[in-house]
Coordinates of C-alpha atoms and ligand atoms in Angstrom, one line a residue:
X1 CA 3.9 -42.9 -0.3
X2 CA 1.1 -41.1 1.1
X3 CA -1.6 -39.7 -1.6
X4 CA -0.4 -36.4 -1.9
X5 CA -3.8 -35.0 -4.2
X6 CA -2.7 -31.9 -5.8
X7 CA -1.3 -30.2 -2.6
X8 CA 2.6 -31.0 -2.9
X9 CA 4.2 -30.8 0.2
X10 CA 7.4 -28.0 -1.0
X11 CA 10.6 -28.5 0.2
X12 CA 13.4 -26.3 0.1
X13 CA 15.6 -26.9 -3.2
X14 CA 18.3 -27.6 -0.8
X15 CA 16.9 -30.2 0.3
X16 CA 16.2 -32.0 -3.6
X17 CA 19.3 -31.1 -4.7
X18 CA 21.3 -34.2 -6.5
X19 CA 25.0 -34.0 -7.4
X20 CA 25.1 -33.4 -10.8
X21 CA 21.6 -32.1 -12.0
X22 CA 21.6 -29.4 -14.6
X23 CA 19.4 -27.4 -15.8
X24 CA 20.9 -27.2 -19.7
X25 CA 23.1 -29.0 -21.7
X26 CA 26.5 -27.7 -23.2
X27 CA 28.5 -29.8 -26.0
X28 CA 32.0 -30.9 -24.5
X29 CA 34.7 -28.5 -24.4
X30 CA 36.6 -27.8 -27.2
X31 CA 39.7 -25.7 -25.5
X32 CA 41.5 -27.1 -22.4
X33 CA 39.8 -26.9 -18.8
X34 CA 40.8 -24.3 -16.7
X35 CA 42.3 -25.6 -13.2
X36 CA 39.8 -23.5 -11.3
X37 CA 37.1 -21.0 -12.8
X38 CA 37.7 -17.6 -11.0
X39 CA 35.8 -14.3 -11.4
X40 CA 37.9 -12.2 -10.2
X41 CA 38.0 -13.9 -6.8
X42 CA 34.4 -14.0 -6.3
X43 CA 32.5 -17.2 -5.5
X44 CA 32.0 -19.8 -7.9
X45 CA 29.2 -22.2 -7.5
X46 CA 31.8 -25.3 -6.5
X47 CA 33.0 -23.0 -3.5
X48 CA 29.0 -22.3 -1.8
X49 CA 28.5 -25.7 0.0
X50 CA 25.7 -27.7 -0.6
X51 CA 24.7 -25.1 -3.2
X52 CA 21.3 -27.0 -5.2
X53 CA 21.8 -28.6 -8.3
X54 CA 18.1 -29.1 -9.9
X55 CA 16.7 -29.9 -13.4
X56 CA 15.0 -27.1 -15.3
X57 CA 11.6 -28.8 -14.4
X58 CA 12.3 -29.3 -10.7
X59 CA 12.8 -25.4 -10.6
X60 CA 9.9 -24.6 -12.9
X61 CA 7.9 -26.9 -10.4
X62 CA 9.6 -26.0 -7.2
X63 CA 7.9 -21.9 -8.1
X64 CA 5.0 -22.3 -10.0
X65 CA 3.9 -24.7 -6.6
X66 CA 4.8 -22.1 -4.6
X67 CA 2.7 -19.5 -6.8
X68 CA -0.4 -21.5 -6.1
X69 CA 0.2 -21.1 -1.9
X70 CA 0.2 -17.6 -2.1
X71 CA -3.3 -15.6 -2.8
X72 CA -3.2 -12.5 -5.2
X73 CA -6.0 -9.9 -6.7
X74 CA -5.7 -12.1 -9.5
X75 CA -7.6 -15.1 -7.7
X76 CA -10.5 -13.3 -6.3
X77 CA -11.0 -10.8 -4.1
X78 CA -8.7 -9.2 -1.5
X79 CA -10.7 -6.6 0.5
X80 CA -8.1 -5.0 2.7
X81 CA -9.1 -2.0 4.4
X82 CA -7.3 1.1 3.7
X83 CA -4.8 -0.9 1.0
X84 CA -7.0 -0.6 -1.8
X85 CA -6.1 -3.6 -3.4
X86 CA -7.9 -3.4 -6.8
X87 CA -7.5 -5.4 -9.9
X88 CA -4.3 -3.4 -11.7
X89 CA -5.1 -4.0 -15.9
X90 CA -2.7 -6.0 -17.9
X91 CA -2.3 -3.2 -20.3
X92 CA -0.8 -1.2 -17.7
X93 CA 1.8 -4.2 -17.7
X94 CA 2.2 -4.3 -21.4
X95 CA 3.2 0.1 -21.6
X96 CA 5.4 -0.2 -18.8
X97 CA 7.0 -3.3 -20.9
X98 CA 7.5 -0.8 -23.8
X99 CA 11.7 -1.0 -24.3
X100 CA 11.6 2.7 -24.5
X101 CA 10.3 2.9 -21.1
X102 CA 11.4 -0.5 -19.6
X103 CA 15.1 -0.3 -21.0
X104 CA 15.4 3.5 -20.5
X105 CA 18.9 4.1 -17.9
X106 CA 18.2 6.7 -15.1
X107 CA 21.8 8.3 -16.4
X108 CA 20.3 9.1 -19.9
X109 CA 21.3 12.4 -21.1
X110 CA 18.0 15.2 -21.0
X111 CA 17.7 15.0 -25.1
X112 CA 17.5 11.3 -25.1
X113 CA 15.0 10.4 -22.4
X114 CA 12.1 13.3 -23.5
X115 CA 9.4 10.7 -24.0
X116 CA 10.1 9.5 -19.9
X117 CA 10.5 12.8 -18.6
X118 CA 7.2 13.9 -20.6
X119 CA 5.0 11.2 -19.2
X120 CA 6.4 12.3 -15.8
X121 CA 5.5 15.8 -16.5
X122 CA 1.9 14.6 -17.8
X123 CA 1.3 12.5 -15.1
X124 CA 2.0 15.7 -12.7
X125 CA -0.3 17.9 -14.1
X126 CA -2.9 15.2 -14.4
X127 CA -2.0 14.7 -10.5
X128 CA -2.5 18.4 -9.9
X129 CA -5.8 18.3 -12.2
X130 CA -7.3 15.7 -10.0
X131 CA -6.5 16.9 -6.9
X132 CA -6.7 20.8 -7.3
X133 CA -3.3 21.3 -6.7
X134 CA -0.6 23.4 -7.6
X135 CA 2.6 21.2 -8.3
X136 CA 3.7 17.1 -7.5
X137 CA 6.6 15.3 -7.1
X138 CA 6.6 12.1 -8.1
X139 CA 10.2 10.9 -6.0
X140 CA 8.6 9.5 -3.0
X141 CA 8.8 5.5 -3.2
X142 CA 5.6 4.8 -1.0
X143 CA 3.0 6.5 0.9
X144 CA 5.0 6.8 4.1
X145 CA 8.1 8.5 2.7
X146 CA 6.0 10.6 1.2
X147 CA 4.9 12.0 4.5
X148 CA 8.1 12.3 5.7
X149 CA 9.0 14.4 1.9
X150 CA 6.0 16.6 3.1
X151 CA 7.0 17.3 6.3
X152 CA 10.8 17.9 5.7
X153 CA 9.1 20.6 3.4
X154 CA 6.9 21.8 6.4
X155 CA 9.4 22.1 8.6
X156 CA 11.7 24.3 5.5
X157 CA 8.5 26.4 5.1
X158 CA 8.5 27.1 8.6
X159 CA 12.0 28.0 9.2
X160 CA 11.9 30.0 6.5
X161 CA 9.3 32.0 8.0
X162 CA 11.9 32.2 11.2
X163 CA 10.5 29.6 13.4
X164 CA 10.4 25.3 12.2
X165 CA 7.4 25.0 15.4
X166 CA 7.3 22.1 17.3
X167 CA 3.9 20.1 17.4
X168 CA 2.3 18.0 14.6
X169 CA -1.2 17.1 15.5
X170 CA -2.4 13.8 14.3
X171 CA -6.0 12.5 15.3
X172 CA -6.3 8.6 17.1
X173 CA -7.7 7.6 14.4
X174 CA -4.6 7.9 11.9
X175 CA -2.6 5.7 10.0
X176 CA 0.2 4.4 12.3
X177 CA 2.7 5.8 9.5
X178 CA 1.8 9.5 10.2
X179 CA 3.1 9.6 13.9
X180 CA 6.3 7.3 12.7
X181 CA 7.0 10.1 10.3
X182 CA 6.3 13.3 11.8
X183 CA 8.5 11.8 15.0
X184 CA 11.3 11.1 12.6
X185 CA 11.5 14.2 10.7
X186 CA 12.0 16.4 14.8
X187 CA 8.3 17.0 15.7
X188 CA 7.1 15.9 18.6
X189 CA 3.2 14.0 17.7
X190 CA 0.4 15.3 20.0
X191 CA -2.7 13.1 19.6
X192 CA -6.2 14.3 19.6
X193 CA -9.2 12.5 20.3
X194 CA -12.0 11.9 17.7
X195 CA -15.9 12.8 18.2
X196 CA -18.6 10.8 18.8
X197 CA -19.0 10.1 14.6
X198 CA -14.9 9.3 14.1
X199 CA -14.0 12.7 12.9
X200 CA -12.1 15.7 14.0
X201 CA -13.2 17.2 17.0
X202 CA -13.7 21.2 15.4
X203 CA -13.8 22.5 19.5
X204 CA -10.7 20.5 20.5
X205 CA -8.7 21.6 17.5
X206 CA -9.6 25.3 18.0
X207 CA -9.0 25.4 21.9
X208 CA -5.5 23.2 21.1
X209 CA -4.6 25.6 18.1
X210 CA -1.7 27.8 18.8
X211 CA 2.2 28.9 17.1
X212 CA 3.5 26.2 18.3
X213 CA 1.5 23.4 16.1
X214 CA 3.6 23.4 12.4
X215 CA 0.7 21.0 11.0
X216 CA -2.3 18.9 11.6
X217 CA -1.8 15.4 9.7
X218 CA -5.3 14.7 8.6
X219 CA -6.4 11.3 7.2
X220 CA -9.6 12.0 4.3
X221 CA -11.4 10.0 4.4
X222 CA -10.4 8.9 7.2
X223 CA -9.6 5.8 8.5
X224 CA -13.1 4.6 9.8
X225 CA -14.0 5.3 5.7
X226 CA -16.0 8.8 6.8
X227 CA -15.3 11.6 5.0
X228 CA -14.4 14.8 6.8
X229 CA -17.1 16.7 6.2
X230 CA -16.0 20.0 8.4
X231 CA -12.6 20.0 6.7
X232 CA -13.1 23.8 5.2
X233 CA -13.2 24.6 9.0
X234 CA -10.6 23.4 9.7
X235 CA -8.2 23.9 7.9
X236 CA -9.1 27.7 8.6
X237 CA -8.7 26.6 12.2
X238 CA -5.5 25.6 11.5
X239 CA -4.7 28.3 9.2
X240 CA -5.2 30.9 11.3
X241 CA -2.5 30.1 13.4
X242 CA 0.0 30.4 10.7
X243 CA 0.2 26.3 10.8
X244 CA -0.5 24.3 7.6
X245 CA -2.8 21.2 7.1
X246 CA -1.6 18.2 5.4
X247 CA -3.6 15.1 4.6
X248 CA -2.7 11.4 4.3
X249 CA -4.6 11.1 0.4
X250 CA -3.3 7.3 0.2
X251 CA -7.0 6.4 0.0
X252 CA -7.8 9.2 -2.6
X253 CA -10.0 6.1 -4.7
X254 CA -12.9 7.1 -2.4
X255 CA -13.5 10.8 -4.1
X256 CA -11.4 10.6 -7.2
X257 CA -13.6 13.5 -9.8
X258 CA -16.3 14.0 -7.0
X259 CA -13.9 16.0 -4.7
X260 CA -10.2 17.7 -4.4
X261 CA -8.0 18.0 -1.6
X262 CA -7.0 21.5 -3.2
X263 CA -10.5 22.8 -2.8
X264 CA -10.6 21.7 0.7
X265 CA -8.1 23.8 1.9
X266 CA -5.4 21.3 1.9
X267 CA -2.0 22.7 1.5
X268 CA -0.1 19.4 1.0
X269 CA -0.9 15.5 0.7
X270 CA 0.4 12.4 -0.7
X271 CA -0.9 9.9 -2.6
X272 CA -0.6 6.5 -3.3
X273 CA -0.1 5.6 -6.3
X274 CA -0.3 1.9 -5.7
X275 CA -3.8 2.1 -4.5
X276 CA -5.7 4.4 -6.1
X277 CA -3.9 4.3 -9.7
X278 CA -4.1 0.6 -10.1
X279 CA -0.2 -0.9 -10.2
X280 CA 0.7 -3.5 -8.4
X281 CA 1.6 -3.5 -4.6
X282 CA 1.7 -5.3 -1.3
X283 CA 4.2 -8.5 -2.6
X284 CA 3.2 -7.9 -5.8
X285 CA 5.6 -4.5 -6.5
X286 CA 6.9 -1.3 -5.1
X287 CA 4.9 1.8 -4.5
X288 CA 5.3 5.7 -5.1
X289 CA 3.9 8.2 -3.0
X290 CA 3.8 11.4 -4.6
X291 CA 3.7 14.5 -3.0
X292 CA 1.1 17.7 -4.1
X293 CA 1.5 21.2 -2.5
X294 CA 0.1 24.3 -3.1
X295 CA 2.6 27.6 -4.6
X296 CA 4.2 28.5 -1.1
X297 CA 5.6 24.9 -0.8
X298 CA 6.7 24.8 -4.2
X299 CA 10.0 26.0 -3.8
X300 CA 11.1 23.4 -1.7
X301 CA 10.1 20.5 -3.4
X302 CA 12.6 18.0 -4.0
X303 CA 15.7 17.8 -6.5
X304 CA 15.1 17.6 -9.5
X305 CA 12.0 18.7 -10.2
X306 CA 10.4 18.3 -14.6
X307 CA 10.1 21.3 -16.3
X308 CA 8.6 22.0 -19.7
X309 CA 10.5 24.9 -21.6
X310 CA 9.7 25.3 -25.2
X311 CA 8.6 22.2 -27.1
X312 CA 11.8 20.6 -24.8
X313 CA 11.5 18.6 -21.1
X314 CA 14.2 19.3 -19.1
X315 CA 15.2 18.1 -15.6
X316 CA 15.8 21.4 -13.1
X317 CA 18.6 20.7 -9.9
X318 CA 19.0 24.0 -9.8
X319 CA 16.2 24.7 -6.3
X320 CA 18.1 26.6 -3.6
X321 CA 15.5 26.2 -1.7
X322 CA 14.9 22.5 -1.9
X323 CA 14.9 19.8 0.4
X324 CA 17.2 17.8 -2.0
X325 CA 16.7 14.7 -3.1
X326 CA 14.5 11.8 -1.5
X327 CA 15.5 8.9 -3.2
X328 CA 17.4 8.0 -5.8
X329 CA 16.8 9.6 -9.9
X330 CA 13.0 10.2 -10.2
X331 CA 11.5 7.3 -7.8
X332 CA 9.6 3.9 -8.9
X333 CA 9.7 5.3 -12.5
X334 CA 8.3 2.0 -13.8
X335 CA 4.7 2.6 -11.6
X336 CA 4.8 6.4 -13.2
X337 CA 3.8 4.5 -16.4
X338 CA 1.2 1.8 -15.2
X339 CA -0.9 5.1 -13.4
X340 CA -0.1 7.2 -16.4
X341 CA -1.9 4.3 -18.4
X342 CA -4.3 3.9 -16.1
X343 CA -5.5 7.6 -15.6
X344 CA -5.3 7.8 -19.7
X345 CA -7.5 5.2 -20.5
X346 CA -9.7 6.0 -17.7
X347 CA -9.9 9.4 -19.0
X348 CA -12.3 11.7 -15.9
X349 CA -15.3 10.5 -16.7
X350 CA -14.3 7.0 -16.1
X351 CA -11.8 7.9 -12.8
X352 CA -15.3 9.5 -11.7
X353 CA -17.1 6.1 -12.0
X354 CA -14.0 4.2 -10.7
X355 CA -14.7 6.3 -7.4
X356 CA -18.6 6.0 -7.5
X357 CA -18.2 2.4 -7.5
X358 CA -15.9 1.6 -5.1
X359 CA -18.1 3.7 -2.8
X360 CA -21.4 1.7 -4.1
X361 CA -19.4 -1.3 -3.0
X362 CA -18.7 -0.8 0.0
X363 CA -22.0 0.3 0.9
X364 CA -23.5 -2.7 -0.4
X365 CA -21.3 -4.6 1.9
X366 CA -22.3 -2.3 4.9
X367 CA -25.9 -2.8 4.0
X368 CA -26.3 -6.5 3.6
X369 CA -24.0 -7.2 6.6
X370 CA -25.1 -4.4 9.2
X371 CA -27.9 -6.6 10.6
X372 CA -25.9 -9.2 11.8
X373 CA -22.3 -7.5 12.1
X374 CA -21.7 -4.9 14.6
X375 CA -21.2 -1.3 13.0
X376 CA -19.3 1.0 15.7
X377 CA -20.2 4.5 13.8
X378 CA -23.2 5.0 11.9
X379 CA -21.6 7.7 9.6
X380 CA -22.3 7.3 5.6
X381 CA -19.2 5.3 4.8
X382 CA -17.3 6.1 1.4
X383 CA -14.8 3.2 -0.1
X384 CA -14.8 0.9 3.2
X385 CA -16.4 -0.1 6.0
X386 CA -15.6 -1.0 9.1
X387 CA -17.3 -3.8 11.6
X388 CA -16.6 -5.2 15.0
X389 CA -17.0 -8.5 16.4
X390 CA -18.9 -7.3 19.1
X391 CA -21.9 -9.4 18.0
X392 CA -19.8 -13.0 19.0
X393 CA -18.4 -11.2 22.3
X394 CA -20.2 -14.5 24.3
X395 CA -18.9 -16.9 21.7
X396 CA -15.5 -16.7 22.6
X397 CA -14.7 -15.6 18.7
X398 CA -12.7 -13.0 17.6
X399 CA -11.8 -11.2 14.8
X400 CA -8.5 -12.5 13.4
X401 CA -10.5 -16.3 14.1
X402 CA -13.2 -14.5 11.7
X403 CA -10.5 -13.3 9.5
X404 CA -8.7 -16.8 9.3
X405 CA -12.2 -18.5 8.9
X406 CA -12.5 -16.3 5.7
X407 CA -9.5 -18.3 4.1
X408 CA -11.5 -21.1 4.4
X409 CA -13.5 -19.9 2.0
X410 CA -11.6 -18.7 -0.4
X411 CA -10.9 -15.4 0.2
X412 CA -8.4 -12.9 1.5
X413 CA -9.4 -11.5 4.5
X414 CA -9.8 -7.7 5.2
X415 CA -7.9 -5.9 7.6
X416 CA -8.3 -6.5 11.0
X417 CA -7.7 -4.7 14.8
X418 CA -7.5 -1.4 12.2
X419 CA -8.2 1.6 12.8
X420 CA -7.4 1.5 16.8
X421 CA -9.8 3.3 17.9
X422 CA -12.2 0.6 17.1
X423 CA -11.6 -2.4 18.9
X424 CA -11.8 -6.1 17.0
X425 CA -12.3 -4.0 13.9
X426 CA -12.6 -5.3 10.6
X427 CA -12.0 -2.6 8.1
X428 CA -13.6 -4.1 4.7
X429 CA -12.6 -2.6 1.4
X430 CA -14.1 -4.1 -1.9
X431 CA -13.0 -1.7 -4.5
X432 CA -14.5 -1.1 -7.4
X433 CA -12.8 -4.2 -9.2
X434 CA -15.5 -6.5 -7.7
X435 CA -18.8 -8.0 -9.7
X436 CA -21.9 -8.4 -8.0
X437 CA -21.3 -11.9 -7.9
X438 CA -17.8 -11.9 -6.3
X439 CA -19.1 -9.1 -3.3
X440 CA -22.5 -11.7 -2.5
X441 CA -20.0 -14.8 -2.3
X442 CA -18.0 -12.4 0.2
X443 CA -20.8 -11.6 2.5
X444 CA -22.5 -15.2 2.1
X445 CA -19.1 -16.2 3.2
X446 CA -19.5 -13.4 6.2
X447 CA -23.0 -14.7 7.3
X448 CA -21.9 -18.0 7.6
X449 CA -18.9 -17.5 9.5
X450 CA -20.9 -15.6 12.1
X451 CA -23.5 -18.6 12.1
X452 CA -20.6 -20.9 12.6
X453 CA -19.0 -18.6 15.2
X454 CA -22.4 -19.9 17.4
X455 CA -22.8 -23.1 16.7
X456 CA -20.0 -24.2 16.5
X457 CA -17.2 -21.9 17.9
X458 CA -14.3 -24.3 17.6
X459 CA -14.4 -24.7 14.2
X460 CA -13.7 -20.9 13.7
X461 CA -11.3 -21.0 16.1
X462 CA -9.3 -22.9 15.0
X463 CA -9.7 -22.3 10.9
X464 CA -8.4 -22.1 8.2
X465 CA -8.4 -25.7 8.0
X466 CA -8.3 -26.0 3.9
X467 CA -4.9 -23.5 3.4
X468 CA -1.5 -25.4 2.8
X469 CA -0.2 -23.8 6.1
X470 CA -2.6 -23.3 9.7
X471 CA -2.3 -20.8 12.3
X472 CA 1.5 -19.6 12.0
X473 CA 3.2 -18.3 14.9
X474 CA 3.5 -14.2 13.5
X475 CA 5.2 -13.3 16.9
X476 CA 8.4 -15.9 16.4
X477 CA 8.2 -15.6 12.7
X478 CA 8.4 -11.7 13.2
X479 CA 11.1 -11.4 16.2
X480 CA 13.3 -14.6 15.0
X481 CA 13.2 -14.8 11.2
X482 CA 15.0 -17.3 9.5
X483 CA 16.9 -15.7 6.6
X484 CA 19.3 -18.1 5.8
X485 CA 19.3 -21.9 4.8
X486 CA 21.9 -24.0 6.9
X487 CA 22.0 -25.2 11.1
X488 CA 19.6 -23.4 13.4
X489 CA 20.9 -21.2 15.9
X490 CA 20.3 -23.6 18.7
X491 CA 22.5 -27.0 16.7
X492 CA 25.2 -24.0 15.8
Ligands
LIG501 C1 -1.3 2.7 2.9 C2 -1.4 3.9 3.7 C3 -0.3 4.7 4.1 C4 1.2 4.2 3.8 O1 1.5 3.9 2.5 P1 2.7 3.0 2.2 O2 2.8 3.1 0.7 O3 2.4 1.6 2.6 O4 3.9 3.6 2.9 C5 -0.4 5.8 4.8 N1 -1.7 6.2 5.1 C6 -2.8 5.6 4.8 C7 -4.1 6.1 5.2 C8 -2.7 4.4 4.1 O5 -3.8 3.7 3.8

């Protein structure tokens, strides 16, 4: 046997399996053995060939093994750009573990689910306190179906007023979810080109501005990490055509208790949840994207909507108006508690800070990097930056080599080729979460990779050469997935 150190090669438990191997023990049968053990025709184990038979510690193993390939926020940091990937508090875990909460059936009659339905209706009006506006709803189960909840509303707020429009404008710089919804729910997507500093061009908009636009999908900050600053005018650009102005909020840690989208002009934005309120996401759980609006959306908000009558909570179907129902019951209810926990022990003073330091982060990264790394707009950046790798354009290294050199030393590396506009981008977000010490390994880590990246280009290209896996082939794994154990296609 080769010395294995401590990486263990994994193999599938198909192929450990021995006949016979159990993971407990049960004392012989007292009554007679049934010919065949049937569940009501379903599968038994004896029927799924070649199904594993393991020990308890060969499974234990077998996961924890796999645990330690994976990264998490857990390990160190995970600066993806525009996915705010910050450390989510344990407590948050241990209330949304509460049996009151974690046991509580969707199906529960009004009277005995008050405590659930009063933490949603608490976590709405903390919602609509931080972000200035007038109602929530909480059903959306990420950020994208959020913006298609938003604009299903547009488009009823429209009709209403006799005509649902046609256009949605969304700038180049946008998330690549905005254009996916506004195509799905009817629109047809117009692009516009950003200015010279990554915003909104204020000229275009007004010259493009007419009854047939139902919305401009504005990302703020945006995706570059620069706020908006002319957002007052336009929304009254956009406004005085009759059309309304929504903004993609998913990135809403940059100004949490500085700034509020309801103060801007904003008539309706989503939020994530799962980035700015701290529960887990990417593979670590699911999202919710909830959607604010000011009073002349409210009526169609989703089914049902949390009402507080009296001392009582009560769940109100009754919405002619409404767009009806999104997802299932009340969305991700278990993440309504983790943010509920997290805004509560934050409390606005400390959401304030939460924001302030993400933002000093991030600029700290910009400033001890921008000498060596390429910085494609000089605007002030808020909660992320975003570099090129213009600077090794003669090196024959690119970004996702960069990005998979950063592996190498141990961390997660940011987003890359994101936003489009910017090309070899790598959009850097720190978060708050991070120590002093953590962000100076980080861009140590960066200054050495570009060093490396000249004097010795191969070695970059060619990283990570420490992970358990190398470069994987995302293409095949992405347009032939293997999603089931047993002959390949091709022997089949
Ligand atoms: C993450 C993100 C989204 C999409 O959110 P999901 O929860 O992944 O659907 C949309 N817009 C922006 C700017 C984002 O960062």
């Amino acid at each position: 046997m080769e010395p294995r150190s401590l990486r263990h090669p994994e193999r599938l438990l198909f192929e450990v399996s021995g006949p016979g191997r159990r993971g407990f023990a049960l004392p012989p049968l007292d009554v007679p053995q049934p010919e065949r053990f049937e569940l009501d025709g379903r599968y038994t184990r004896a029927d799924i060939e070649g199904f594993p038979e393991l020990s308890e510690v060969e499974v234990v193993r077998h996961y924890t093994r796999l645990s330690r390939l994976n990264y998490a926020i857990d390990l160190g940091l995970y600066p993806l750009g525009s996915c705010s990937m910050k450390y989510n508090p344990k407590i948050n875990e241990k209330v949304a573990r509460l049996p009151g909460f974690a046991d509580a059936h969707p199906q529960l009659p009004e009277s005995a689910a008050q405590g659930c339905l009063r933490l949603m209706h608490d976590l709405e009006r903390a919602l609509c306190a931080i972000c200035g506006m007038d109602r929530f709803t909480l059903q959306p189960a990420a950020g994208a179906q959020g913006e298609l909840t938003a604009i299903m509303m547009v488009r009823a707020y429209h009709r209403e007023r006799g005509n649902p429009r046609q256009v949605v404008l969304i700038p180049d710089s946008a998330h690549g979810t905005n254009p996916a919804s506004a195509h799905i729910a009817g629109y047809r997507v117009e692009q516009m080109a950003s200015n010279e500093r990554g915003c909104v061009d204020l000229a275009a908009l007004r010259r493009r501005m007419s009854e047939d636009v139902a919305l401009l999908m504005l990302t703020n900050p945006n995706t570059l990490g620069v706020f908006e600053n002319e957002i007052q005018e336009i929304a009254k650009a956009v406004h005085a055509k009759g059309a309304l102005l929504y903004m993609d909020g998913a990135n809403l840690n940059a100004f949490v208790g500085v700034a509020r989208p309801g103060d801007m002009g904003v008539d309706l934005h989503h939020i994530n949840l799962h980035k700015t309120f701290s529960t887990p996401h990417g593979g670590g759980g699911p999202g919710a994207g909830p959607v604010g609006v000011r009073r002349p959306l409210e009526p169609f908000l989703p089914v049902p909507t949390v009402e507080k009558e009296g001392a009582a909570y009560l769940l109100k179907h009754d919405r002619p108006k409404s767009i009806g129902k999104v997802r299932s019951f009340f969305g991700n209810f278990g993440m309504f508690v983790r943010a509920y926990a997290y805004i509560s022990a934050l409390g606005p003073d400390g959401l304030r800070r939460m924001s302030e330091t993400a933002v000093l982060n991030a600029n700290y990264i910009r400033r001890r990097l921008e000498d060596l790394y390429h910085l494609p707009y000089s605007e002030p950046s808020l909660h992320e930056v975003v570099f090129s790798d213009r600077h090794l354009e003669e090196t024959g290294v690119h970004t996702l080599d960069l990005a998979k050199r950063l592996m190498d030393y141990g961390f997660h590396p940011p987003t890359i080729y994101f936003p489009l506009i910017v090309k070899g981008a790598l959009m850097i977000e720190p978060t708050e979460s991070e120590s002093r010490e953590e962000l100076d390994a980080f861009i140590d880590a960066m200054r050495r990779i570009s060093d490396e990246a000249r004097r010795d280009p191969a070695l970059v290209r060619t990283a990570p050469h420490t992970t358990p896996v190398r470069r994987l082939d995302e293409v095949g794994a992405a347009r032939h997935p293997v999603l089931r154990w047993g002959p390949s296609r091709d022997e089949r």
